Each structure stands twice: as structure tokens, then as C-alpha cells.
Short mmCIF file of C-alpha atoms in Angstrom, two decimals:
data_model
loop_
_atom_site.label_atom_id
_atom_site.label_comp_id
_atom_site.label_asym_id
_atom_site.label_seq_id
_atom_site.Cartn_x
_atom_site.Cartn_y
_atom_site.Cartn_z
CA MET A 1 81.34 57.66 198.63
CA LYS A 2 82.54 53.85 198.98
CA LEU A 3 79.54 52.15 201.09
CA ALA A 4 79.23 48.70 201.49
CA THR A 5 76.73 46.60 203.91
CA LEU A 6 79.00 45.59 207.27
CA ARG A 7 77.85 41.93 208.75
CA VAL A 8 78.22 42.90 212.94
CA ASN A 9 76.19 41.86 216.14
CA GLY A 10 74.38 39.06 214.46
CA GLY A 11 72.63 41.79 211.95
CA THR A 12 74.47 44.06 208.79
CA ARG A 13 74.77 47.60 208.89
CA ALA A 14 74.73 50.08 205.95
CA VAL A 15 78.67 51.50 206.53
CA ARG A 16 80.49 55.05 204.29
CA LEU A 17 84.37 53.90 204.08
CA ASP A 18 85.79 57.27 206.19
CA GLY A 19 88.99 56.74 205.71
CA ASP A 20 90.12 53.49 207.78
CA VAL A 21 87.31 52.70 209.52
CA LEU A 22 83.71 51.80 208.29
CA VAL A 23 80.47 54.58 209.71
CA ASP A 24 77.27 53.66 210.39
CA LEU A 25 75.00 55.02 208.29
CA GLY A 26 71.77 54.23 209.88
CA TYR A 27 70.29 51.64 207.78
CA SER A 28 69.86 48.12 208.06
CA ASP A 29 71.75 48.37 204.45
CA LEU A 30 72.51 49.79 200.66
CA GLY A 31 69.45 48.06 200.04
CA ALA A 32 67.22 50.27 203.05
CA LEU A 33 69.78 53.37 202.16
CA PHE A 34 69.20 53.74 197.83
CA ALA A 35 65.76 53.58 198.94
CA GLN A 36 65.34 56.97 201.02
CA ASP A 37 65.32 59.82 198.09
CA ASP A 38 67.22 61.64 199.95
CA TRP A 39 70.17 59.02 200.44
CA ALA A 40 73.32 60.06 199.18
CA THR A 41 72.91 63.52 201.95
CA THR A 42 72.34 60.75 204.07
CA ALA A 43 75.10 58.74 203.60
CA ALA A 44 77.49 61.81 202.97
CA ALA A 45 76.13 63.56 206.71
CA ALA A 46 75.81 60.46 209.07
CA THR A 47 78.10 60.25 211.84
CA GLY A 48 77.46 57.22 213.40
CA GLU A 49 78.93 54.38 215.63
CA THR A 50 82.13 52.67 213.48
CA TRP A 51 84.24 50.18 213.07
CA PRO A 52 87.61 49.46 211.89
CA ALA A 53 87.71 48.77 207.56
CA GLU A 54 90.19 46.58 208.23
CA SER A 55 89.04 43.49 210.17
CA ALA A 56 85.27 44.21 208.47
CA ASP A 57 82.80 40.90 207.70
CA LEU A 58 81.31 42.70 204.57
CA ALA A 59 77.72 41.12 203.29
CA PRO A 60 77.33 41.61 199.64
CA VAL A 61 77.09 45.20 199.16
CA VAL A 62 72.83 44.54 198.36
CA PRO A 63 72.61 41.39 200.37
CA HIS A 64 68.57 41.39 199.09
CA PRO A 65 68.25 43.37 195.59
CA SER A 66 64.94 43.04 193.80
CA LYS A 67 66.68 41.52 190.66
CA VAL A 68 70.21 41.24 189.72
CA ILE A 69 70.62 41.41 185.85
CA CYS A 70 73.74 39.88 184.43
CA VAL A 71 74.84 40.86 180.40
CA GLY A 72 76.86 38.37 178.49
CA HIS A 73 78.74 38.70 175.37
CA ASN A 74 79.82 42.59 176.40
CA TYR A 75 83.92 42.86 175.99
CA THR A 76 85.02 42.38 171.52
CA ASN A 77 87.53 39.70 173.19
CA HIS A 78 85.22 37.51 175.14
CA ILE A 79 82.83 37.68 172.18
CA LYS A 80 85.49 36.35 169.98
CA GLU A 81 87.64 33.95 172.52
CA MET A 82 83.87 31.77 172.56
CA GLY A 83 83.06 32.25 168.46
CA ARG A 84 80.56 34.41 168.94
CA GLU A 85 79.20 37.26 166.43
CA LEU A 86 79.03 40.39 168.28
CA PRO A 87 75.88 40.92 169.17
CA ALA A 88 72.94 43.99 168.95
CA TYR A 89 71.28 43.68 170.84
CA PRO A 90 72.49 42.91 175.07
CA THR A 91 72.05 39.98 176.10
CA LEU A 92 70.81 38.96 179.33
CA PHE A 93 70.09 36.91 182.13
CA THR A 94 68.96 36.93 185.17
CA LYS A 95 70.58 36.06 189.25
CA PHE A 96 68.26 35.53 192.27
CA ALA A 97 69.42 37.09 195.50
CA ASP A 98 70.25 33.58 197.39
CA THR A 99 73.17 33.05 194.72
CA LEU A 100 75.35 35.82 196.47
CA ILE A 101 77.78 35.80 198.70
CA GLY A 102 80.34 38.60 200.17
CA PRO A 103 83.42 40.03 198.88
CA ASN A 104 85.86 37.33 201.19
CA ASP A 105 83.41 34.93 201.49
CA PRO A 106 84.36 31.30 200.78
CA ILE A 107 83.11 30.51 197.10
CA ALA A 108 81.83 25.84 197.26
CA LYS A 109 82.94 24.46 194.31
CA PRO A 110 79.47 22.05 194.25
CA ALA A 111 80.19 18.11 193.95
CA GLU A 112 78.16 18.00 190.97
CA THR A 113 80.41 19.93 188.76
CA ASP A 114 83.64 20.17 187.26
CA ALA A 115 83.44 22.74 185.39
CA LEU A 116 83.37 26.47 187.94
CA ASP A 117 84.70 28.85 186.42
CA TRP A 118 85.81 32.84 187.15
CA GLU A 119 84.73 36.00 185.12
CA VAL A 120 85.27 39.30 186.74
CA GLU A 121 82.12 42.48 185.90
CA LEU A 122 81.86 45.58 187.37
CA VAL A 123 78.17 46.32 188.52
CA VAL A 124 76.65 48.84 187.75
CA VAL A 125 74.18 49.74 190.99
CA VAL A 126 70.67 51.45 191.41
CA GLY A 127 70.13 54.26 193.40
CA LYS A 128 66.12 55.28 192.47
CA PRO A 129 62.99 53.74 190.78
CA VAL A 130 63.65 54.01 186.81
CA ARG A 131 61.59 52.96 184.16
CA ARG A 132 61.73 53.29 180.29
CA ALA A 133 64.48 55.71 181.00
CA THR A 134 66.17 58.72 178.71
CA GLU A 135 70.01 59.01 179.23
CA ALA A 136 69.46 61.58 181.29
CA GLU A 137 67.48 59.44 183.89
CA ALA A 138 69.72 56.66 183.50
CA GLU A 139 72.60 58.30 183.75
CA ALA A 140 70.88 60.19 187.87
CA ALA A 141 69.94 56.82 188.15
CA ILE A 142 72.57 54.95 187.99
CA ALA A 143 73.92 55.11 192.09
CA GLY A 144 77.04 53.58 192.09
CA PHE A 145 79.35 50.70 190.35
CA THR A 146 80.63 47.06 192.66
CA VAL A 147 82.51 44.08 191.50
CA MET A 148 80.83 40.57 190.91
CA ASN A 149 82.32 36.94 190.02
CA ASP A 150 79.74 35.91 188.08
CA ILE A 151 81.00 31.96 189.01
CA SER A 152 79.29 29.90 186.10
CA VAL A 153 78.80 26.37 187.06
CA ARG A 154 80.15 25.65 182.35
CA ASP A 155 78.87 21.86 182.36
CA TRP A 156 75.15 22.73 183.23
CA GLN A 157 75.59 26.56 182.22
CA PHE A 158 76.02 24.64 178.58
CA ARG A 159 73.91 21.72 178.88
CA THR A 160 70.45 23.87 176.90
CA ILE A 161 70.32 26.46 175.04
CA GLU A 162 69.44 28.76 177.87
CA TRP A 163 72.25 29.86 180.01
CA THR A 164 70.47 30.24 183.39
CA GLN A 165 71.42 27.36 185.13
CA GLY A 166 75.26 27.81 185.15
CA LYS A 167 74.79 30.47 186.56
CA ILE A 168 71.79 30.89 189.36
CA TRP A 169 74.11 27.73 192.28
CA ASP A 170 73.52 28.72 195.81
CA SER A 171 75.55 31.18 197.81
CA SER A 172 78.10 31.07 194.91
CA THR A 173 78.61 34.28 192.90
CA PRO A 174 80.53 37.29 195.13
CA VAL A 175 79.74 41.00 195.12
CA GLY A 176 81.43 44.29 196.60
CA PRO A 177 83.43 45.31 198.69
CA TYR A 178 82.02 48.32 198.44
CA VAL A 179 79.98 50.87 195.98
CA VAL A 180 82.13 53.47 194.43
CA THR A 181 80.04 56.34 193.36
CA PRO A 182 80.16 57.84 190.15
CA ASP A 183 82.46 60.76 190.69
CA GLU A 184 85.09 59.02 192.24
CA VAL A 185 85.73 56.46 189.41
CA GLY A 186 85.15 59.06 186.05
CA GLY A 187 81.09 59.65 185.95
CA VAL A 188 78.64 57.33 184.72
CA ARG A 189 80.36 56.07 181.41
CA PRO A 190 83.90 54.44 183.72
CA ALA A 191 86.86 53.39 182.00
CA LEU A 192 89.02 50.89 184.77
CA GLU A 193 91.51 48.41 184.57
CA VAL A 194 89.15 44.96 184.83
CA LYS A 195 91.70 41.73 186.60
CA THR A 196 91.08 38.01 187.64
CA THR A 197 94.20 36.49 189.37
CA VAL A 198 93.39 33.23 190.03
CA ASP A 199 96.77 32.05 192.63
CA GLY A 200 98.77 35.07 191.90
CA HIS A 201 98.81 34.14 188.43
CA VAL A 202 97.06 36.77 185.62
CA MET A 203 93.62 35.53 184.15
CA GLN A 204 91.59 38.29 183.26
CA GLN A 205 93.20 41.93 181.78
CA ASP A 206 91.04 44.47 179.69
CA ASP A 207 89.07 47.91 180.73
CA THR A 208 85.89 48.76 181.12
CA GLY A 209 85.54 51.86 178.25
CA THR A 210 85.97 48.62 175.53
CA LEU A 211 82.29 47.33 177.14
CA LEU A 212 79.71 47.22 173.67
CA PHE A 213 76.62 48.33 176.14
CA ASP A 214 77.75 50.39 178.56
CA PRO A 215 76.54 51.01 182.13
CA VAL A 216 73.70 54.21 181.19
CA HIS A 217 72.93 52.20 177.18
CA LEU A 218 72.34 48.94 179.91
CA VAL A 219 70.32 50.90 182.47
CA ARG A 220 67.93 52.96 179.37
CA TYR A 221 67.80 49.24 177.76
CA VAL A 222 66.60 46.83 180.37
CA SER A 223 64.39 49.44 182.16
CA THR A 224 62.48 49.38 178.73
CA VAL A 225 62.01 45.70 179.66
CA ILE A 226 60.92 45.90 183.83
CA ARG A 227 61.10 48.06 186.20
CA LEU A 228 64.70 49.08 187.92
CA ASN A 229 64.40 49.45 191.67
CA PRO A 230 66.64 51.34 194.20
CA GLY A 231 69.55 48.69 195.13
CA ASP A 232 68.88 46.12 191.79
CA LEU A 233 72.12 45.01 190.58
CA ILE A 234 73.15 44.58 186.29
CA ALA A 235 76.32 43.08 185.86
CA THR A 236 77.97 44.76 182.63
CA GLY A 237 79.78 41.22 181.13
CA THR A 238 83.14 39.59 181.54
CA PRO A 239 86.31 39.62 179.57
CA ALA A 240 88.05 37.12 177.60
CA GLY A 241 90.43 35.03 180.00
CA VAL A 242 87.68 32.59 181.53
CA GLY A 243 88.57 29.55 181.72
CA HIS A 244 85.83 27.44 179.05
CA ALA A 245 88.02 29.66 176.69
CA ARG A 246 91.14 28.24 177.89
CA ASP A 247 93.52 25.61 175.24
CA PRO A 248 93.79 23.31 176.74
CA LYS A 249 90.51 24.36 179.00
CA VAL A 250 91.22 25.95 183.18
CA TYR A 251 88.68 25.59 186.56
CA LEU A 252 88.15 25.90 189.41
CA VAL A 253 88.94 22.01 191.21
CA GLY A 254 89.16 23.54 194.90
CA GLY A 255 91.94 25.06 197.39
CA GLU A 256 92.75 28.20 195.22
CA THR A 257 92.46 31.91 195.93
CA VAL A 258 90.87 33.36 193.36
CA VAL A 259 90.84 37.54 193.38
CA THR A 260 88.06 39.82 190.85
CA GLU A 261 89.27 43.42 190.50
CA ILE A 262 88.60 46.78 189.19
CA ALA A 263 90.99 49.37 189.56
CA GLY A 264 89.35 52.82 191.88
CA ILE A 265 86.16 49.82 193.87
CA GLY A 266 88.15 46.96 195.21
CA ALA A 267 88.55 43.59 194.84
CA CYS A 268 86.99 40.24 195.83
CA THR A 269 89.62 38.27 197.09
CA ASN A 270 87.09 34.34 197.83
CA ARG A 271 89.15 30.09 197.98
CA VAL A 272 87.74 28.11 196.53
CA VAL A 273 86.43 25.11 198.62
CA ARG A 274 85.02 21.63 198.24
CA GLU A 275 81.47 21.06 199.37
CA SER A 276 81.09 18.74 201.59
#
């Protein structure tokens, strides 16, 4: 299944893509859907109101996750371009719900930076509560996958040795368009092409099969530290090709169209606009 959160009638609705229409699943958003033990059965059987998919105004797939965990340095090529050694353990940092925007919303370039960068990422979407997960429990906890553009404010990110302040800018991070269940993308360790284009020019291109720490490993690792709740997001890292690592460096200045896409899942397509 392909599931989304649709903005409609001043609110949001959890929906399923069914051909060229979106079908109402009976819940306000995917976070509320995933909180149900039988969410997959409910989503597959729903026959609610429909809306055209082509003109849909999509929200972040989970508008209010209890946590967004991000992984740095998880593609070998990207680790090398940033001049780092291969890590023995996942490098974790966090985002907040207030950073998330819809897959087609504009990205506001903050007035405080001239070093705005792109990062395409495969995101694990959690579908059931899990803590200290076994291998089997971690696999069962993965509801599906989506796309994130982990927009980074590089000058703020590298002000200190701790990255968070460069990663949590308000309303900066597109997520979507759909949560795609594992059966549609080859299972819980998918090998999918990931790509970023800026104004049609390919900037990043790799395969999620080359992740250093795969989705199941990440669910096990993160859930050892803290409980994972339905609707939580784990962004699995970005491949080589970010603007900050280029020579000369390339940043988003405003006016560009950035497309971050993953085969079988979809794309976030966002116009960069300068904050007034």
C-alpha cells in the first residue's frame, strides 16, 4: 500500500492511494492510523470518501511524530567525501515535528544563512511500539518507508562539534509523499535508487542497498536507547553529492527546484524561497 496524510477541508485525513484517487481511511492522519494495532487491515479495507491524487495537497506523512531520529554518515561514499572514518556505530541526532513540511511545500531559505544544503534520505516509519527490539521485532515494527530532504544549514551545523542546530530549522524538512509498505519495495532492507536533482541537474545518486547500517539494524539500535512509538521516523542518512562537500561548495540561494526521490516510493518536489 501507499499511504499519505492529505490536507483537506481545513484539517487532515489519512488516505490510501488507489489508482488515481486517495481513499479516506477513517483517521485524521497516519500517526493516528499507525497507533491502531490492526492499522494494516483497516487501511487495506477502507472505502471512505475519495479525492483526486493529482491535485492533492499532502502534509508530512506523519505530521506530529513523537520523535524524529536521524542518522549521519551511513553511506560509504558520503562518509569519504566528508573526510571521515567509517563509524563502528550509528551517528544519531534528532529533529522535531516543527521542522517537517509537506512533500511539495516551499522550502524557506533562512535569512541567517548562506549555506543551505540538500540531503535525500530513506526514512523508516515505525508502525508499532517497540523497545530493545529483537531482529524479528524490529522487522515487524517497520510500517514502511518514505522520503526526506534533510535540509541542512551548514554554517550553523558546524559552529560546534554537535550538529543539531544546523538540522532543526523551523518548517525546513520535506517528508513524503507516501509511506510505502515493505512488500512493495522488496522488504524491510530495500535496495532502491535514491537521487537528488537541483533544477534538473543530478546532485546525488546511490542505492539504499549500500547503507552501512540498514533499517532493521537502526530500529534495533535506536529502540535499545529509547522506545519507538507508532509514527516515529528514522531518517537513514544521505549519500555522496551534498553541496557542502563539492569543490567549490554549492548551496541553495533561492529560486531553485529541488527534487529528492526514491524509486518505488516517490519524490519530494520543493521550490526554495527566500524568507521575507
